[in-house]
Coordinates of C-alpha atoms in Angstrom, one line a residue:
X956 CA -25.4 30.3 99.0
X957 CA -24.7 33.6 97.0
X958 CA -22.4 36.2 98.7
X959 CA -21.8 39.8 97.1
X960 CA -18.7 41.1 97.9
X961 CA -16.6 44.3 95.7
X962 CA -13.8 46.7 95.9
X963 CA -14.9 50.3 96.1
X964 CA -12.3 53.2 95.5
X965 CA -11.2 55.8 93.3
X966 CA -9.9 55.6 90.9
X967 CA -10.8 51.9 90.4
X968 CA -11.1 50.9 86.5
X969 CA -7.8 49.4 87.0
X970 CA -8.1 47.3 89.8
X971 CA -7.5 43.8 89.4
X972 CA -9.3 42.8 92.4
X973 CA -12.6 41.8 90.8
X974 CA -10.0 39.2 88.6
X975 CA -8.3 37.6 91.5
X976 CA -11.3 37.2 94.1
X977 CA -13.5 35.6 90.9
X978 CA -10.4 32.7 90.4
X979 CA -10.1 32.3 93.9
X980 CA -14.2 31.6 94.4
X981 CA -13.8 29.2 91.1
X982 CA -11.2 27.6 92.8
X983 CA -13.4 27.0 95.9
X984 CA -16.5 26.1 93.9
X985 CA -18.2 29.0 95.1
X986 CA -21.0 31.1 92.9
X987 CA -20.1 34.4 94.7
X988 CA -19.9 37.6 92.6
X989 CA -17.7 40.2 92.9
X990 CA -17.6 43.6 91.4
X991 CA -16.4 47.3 92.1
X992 CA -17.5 50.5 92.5
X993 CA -16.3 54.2 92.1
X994 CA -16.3 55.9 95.7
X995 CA -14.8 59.1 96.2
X996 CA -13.1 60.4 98.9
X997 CA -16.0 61.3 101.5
X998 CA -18.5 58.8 99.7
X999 CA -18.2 55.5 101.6
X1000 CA -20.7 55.5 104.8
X1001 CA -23.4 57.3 101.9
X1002 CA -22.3 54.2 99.5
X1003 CA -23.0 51.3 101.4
X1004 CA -25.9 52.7 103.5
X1005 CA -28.0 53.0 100.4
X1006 CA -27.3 49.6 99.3
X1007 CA -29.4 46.9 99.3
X1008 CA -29.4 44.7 102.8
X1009 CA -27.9 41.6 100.6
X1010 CA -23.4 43.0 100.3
X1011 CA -21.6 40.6 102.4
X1012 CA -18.6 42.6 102.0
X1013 CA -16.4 44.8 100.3
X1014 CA -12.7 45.4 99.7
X1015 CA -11.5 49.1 100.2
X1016 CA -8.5 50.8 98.5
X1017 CA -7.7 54.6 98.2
X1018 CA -8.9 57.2 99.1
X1019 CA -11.2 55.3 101.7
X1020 CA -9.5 53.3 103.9
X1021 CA -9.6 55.6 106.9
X1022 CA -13.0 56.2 106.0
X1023 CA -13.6 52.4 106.6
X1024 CA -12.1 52.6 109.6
X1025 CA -14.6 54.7 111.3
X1026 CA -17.7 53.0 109.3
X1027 CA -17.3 49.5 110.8
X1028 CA -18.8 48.7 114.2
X1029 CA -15.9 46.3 115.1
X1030 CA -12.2 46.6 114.1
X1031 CA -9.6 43.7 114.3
X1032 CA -6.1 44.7 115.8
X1033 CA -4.4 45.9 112.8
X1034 CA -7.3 48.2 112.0
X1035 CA -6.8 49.6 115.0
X1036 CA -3.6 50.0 115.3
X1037 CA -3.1 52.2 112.2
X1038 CA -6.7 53.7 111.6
X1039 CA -6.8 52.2 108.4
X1040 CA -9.3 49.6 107.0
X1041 CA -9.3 47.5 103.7
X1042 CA -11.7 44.8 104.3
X1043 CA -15.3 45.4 105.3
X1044 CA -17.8 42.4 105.9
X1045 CA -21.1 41.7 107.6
X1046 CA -20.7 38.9 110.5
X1047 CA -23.6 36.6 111.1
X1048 CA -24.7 39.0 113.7
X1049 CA -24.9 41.8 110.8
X1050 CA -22.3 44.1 112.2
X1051 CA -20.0 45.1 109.5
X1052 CA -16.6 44.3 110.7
X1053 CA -13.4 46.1 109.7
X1054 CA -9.9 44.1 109.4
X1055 CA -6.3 46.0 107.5
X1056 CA -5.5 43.0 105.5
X1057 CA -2.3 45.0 103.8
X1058 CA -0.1 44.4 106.9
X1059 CA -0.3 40.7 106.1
X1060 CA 0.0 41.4 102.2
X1061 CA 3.6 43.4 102.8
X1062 CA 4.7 40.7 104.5
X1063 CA 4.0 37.8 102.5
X1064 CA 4.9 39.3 99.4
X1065 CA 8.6 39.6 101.2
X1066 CA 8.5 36.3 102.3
X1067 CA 7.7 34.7 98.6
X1068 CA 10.1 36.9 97.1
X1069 CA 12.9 35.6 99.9
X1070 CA 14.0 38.8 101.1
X1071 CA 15.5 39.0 103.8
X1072 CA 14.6 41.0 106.8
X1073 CA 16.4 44.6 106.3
X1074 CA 18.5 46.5 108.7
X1075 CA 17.5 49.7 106.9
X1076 CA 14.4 50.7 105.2
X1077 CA 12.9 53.7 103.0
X1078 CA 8.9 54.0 102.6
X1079 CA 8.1 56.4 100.0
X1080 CA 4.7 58.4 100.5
X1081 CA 3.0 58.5 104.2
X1082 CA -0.9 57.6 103.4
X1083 CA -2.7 55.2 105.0
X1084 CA -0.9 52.3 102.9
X1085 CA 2.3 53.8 103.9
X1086 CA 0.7 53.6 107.6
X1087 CA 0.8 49.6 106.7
X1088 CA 3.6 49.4 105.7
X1089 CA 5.4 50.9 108.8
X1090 CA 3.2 48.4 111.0
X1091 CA 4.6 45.6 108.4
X1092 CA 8.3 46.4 108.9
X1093 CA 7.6 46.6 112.7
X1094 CA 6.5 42.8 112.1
X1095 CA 9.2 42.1 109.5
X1096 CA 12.2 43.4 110.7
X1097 CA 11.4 44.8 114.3
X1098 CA 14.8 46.2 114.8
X1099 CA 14.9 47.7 111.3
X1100 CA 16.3 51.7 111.0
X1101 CA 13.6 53.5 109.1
X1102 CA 13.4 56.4 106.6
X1103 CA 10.3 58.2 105.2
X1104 CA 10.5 60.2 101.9
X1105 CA 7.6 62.0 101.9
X1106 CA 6.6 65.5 100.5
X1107 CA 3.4 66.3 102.5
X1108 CA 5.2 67.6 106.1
X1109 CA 2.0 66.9 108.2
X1110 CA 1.4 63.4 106.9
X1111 CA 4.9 62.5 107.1
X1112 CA 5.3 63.7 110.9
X1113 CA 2.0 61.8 111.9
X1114 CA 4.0 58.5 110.1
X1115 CA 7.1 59.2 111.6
X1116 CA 5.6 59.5 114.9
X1117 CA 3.3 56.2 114.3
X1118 CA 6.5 54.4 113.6
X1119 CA 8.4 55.5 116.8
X1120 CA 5.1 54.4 118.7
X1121 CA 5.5 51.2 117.4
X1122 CA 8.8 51.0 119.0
X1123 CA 10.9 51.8 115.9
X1124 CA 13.9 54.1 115.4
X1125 CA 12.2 56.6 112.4
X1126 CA 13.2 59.9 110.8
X1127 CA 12.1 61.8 108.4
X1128 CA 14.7 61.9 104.6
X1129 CA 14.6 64.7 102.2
X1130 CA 16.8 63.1 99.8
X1131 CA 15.7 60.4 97.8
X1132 CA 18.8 59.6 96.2
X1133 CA 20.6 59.4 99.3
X1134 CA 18.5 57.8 101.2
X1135 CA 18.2 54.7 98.5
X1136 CA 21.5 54.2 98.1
X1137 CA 21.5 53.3 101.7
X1138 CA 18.2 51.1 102.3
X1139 CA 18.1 47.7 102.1
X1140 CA 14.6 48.1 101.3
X1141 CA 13.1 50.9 99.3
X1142 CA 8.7 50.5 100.1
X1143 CA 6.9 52.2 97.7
X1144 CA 3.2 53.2 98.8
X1145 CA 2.5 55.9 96.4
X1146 CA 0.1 55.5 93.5
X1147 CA 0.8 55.1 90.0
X1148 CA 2.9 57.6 88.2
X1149 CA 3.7 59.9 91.2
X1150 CA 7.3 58.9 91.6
X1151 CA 7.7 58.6 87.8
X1152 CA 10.1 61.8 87.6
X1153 CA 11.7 61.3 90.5
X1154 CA 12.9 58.1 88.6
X1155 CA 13.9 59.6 85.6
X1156 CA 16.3 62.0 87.7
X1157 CA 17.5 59.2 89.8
X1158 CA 18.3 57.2 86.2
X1159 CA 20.7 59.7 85.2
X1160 CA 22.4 60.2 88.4
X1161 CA 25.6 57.9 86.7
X1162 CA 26.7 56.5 89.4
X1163 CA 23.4 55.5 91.5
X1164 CA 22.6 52.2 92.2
X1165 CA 20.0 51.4 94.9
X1166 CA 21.3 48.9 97.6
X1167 CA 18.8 47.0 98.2
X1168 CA 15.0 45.5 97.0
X1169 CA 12.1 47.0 96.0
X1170 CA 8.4 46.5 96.8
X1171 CA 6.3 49.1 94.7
X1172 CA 2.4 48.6 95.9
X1173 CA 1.4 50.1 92.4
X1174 CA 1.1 47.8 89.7
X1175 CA -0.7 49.5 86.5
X1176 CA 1.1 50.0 84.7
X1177 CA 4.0 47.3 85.0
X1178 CA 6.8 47.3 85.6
X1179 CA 6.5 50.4 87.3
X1180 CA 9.5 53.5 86.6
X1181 CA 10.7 52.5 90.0
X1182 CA 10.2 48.9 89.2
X1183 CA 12.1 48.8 85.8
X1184 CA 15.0 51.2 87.6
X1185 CA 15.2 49.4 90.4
X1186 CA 14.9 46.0 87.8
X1187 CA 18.0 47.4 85.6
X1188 CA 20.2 47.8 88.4
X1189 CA 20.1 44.4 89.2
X1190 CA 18.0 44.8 92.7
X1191 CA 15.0 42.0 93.4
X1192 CA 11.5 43.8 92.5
X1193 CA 8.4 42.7 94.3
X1194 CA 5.5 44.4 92.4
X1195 CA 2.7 45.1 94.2
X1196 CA 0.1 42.6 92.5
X1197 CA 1.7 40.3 95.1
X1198 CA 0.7 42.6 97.5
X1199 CA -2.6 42.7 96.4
X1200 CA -2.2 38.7 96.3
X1201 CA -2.1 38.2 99.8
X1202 CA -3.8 41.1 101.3
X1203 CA -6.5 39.3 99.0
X1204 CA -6.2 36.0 100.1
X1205 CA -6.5 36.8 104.0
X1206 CA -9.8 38.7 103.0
X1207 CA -11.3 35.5 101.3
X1208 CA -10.0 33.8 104.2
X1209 CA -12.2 36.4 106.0
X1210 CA -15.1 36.3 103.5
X1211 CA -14.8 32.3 104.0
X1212 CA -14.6 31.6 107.3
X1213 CA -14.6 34.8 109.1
X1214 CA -10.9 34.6 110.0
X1215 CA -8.0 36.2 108.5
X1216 CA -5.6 33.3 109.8
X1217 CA -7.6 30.0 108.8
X1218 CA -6.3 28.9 105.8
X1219 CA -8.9 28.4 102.9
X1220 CA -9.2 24.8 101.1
X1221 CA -6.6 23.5 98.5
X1222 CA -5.1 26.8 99.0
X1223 CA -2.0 26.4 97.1
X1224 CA -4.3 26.2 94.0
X1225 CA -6.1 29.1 95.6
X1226 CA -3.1 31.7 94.6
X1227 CA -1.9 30.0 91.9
X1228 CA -5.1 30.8 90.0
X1229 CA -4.9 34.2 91.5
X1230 CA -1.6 34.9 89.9
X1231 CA -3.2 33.5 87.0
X1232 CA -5.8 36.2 86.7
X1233 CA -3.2 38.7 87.0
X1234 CA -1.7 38.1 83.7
X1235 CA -4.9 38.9 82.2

């Protein structure tokens, strides 16, 4: 049976989620499509009430994840936790459900790229991805010290106080240079471009040198300024199309069977051809 599912967002001519969702349903011999959709900030409930009955679901990336939040009937822990959706879909009842798949996405990405879980960490930004990410180290590395770099004060307070909720030891750092020399993991959750000067000025700082990984959630263009600094000092990169990997693969896992923790069949292959479509 046909299912319609697409990501929805702005600005989303970039996203690679339409590739990666179309090799995975290949993969599992499905004839599902998959497209995407520019919503602005304020647009989503408007969006999907005027579409036809027939959407199954929908993947939801900035500005709109707190907006998906508040649309969905029913939200799974996660969503809950951080006020933040990313995966919409209709359950057999026709309640639209929301789940945060990005929690599980951080994660695995650090677990594929063998990193090991940090003693100290520095997000950068304090959005609702940033919001994810927190909930991520929490799962991580519960006993991790975290930093937040973030230039909006009211943002960054309501993170800082999320992450203390969460029962871990947060404060706030104004200086990026600083504050990345000491992490052991540096979590970018800022879009594309944003923390492209502040990576110039780090670059001539002569003797800089980041102590630890880096896992940048943007990933067009790539390598990222942070990525290819972070890359020429010698520190492990995770770019954030492996994010987008396995926060993608838990929602076909929801899109499949309606659980974000059942595998999916011959799921090795599944990813493989993900990462695939990537390259594309």
């Amino acid at each position: 049976m046909t299912k319609r599912f697409a990501v929805l967002g702005s600005p989303i001519a970039h996203s690679k989620s339409p590739a990666i969702h179309l090799a995975a349903y290949r993969v599992l011999g499905t004839d599902w499509e998959y497209g995407r959709a520019e919503v602005t900030e304020g647009g989503l409930r408007k969006f999907i009430e005027e579409l036809d009955s027939d959407w199954d679901g929908f993947s939801v990336t900035m500005p709109l994840k707190e907006e998906a939040a508040k649309f969905a009937d029913i939200l799974d822990e996660p969503s809950t936790l951080t006020a933040a959706t990313n995966t919409l879909y209709r359950n057999e009842e026709g309640v639209w459900v929301g789940l945060n798949t990005d929690i599980f996405g951080i994660v695995q990405s650090l677990i594929e790229a063998k990193i090991a879980p940090p003693k100290r960490v520095l997000i950068l930004g304090s959005g609702a991805t940033a919001t994810s990410a927190m909930a991520a180290v929490k799962e991580f590395s519960p006993k991790a010290e975290v930093r937040v770099w973030a230039r909006n004060a009211t943002s960054r307070k309501a993170l800082i106080s999320f992450g203390k909720s969460i029962g871990l030891r947060v404060a706030s750092s104004g200086n990026l240079k600083r504050a990345s020399v000491a992490a052991d993991l540096t979590i970018s959750t800022l879009p594309a471009g944003v923390m492209d000067e502040s990576a110039r000025t780090l670059a001539k700082s002569r003797f800089w040198s980041p102590k630890g990984a880096l896992l940048d959630v943007a990933y067009n263009p790539w390598p990222s300024a942070l990525g290819s600094l972070w890359s020429s000092k010698g520190r492990i990169v995770v770019s954030g199309l492996e994010m987008l990997i396995w926060q993608g693969v838990a929602q076909i896992r929801v899109f499949f069977h309606g659980s974000p923790t059942r595998e999916l069949p011959n799921e090795i292959a599944v990813v493989e051809a993900m990462r695939l479509a990537t390259e594309n």
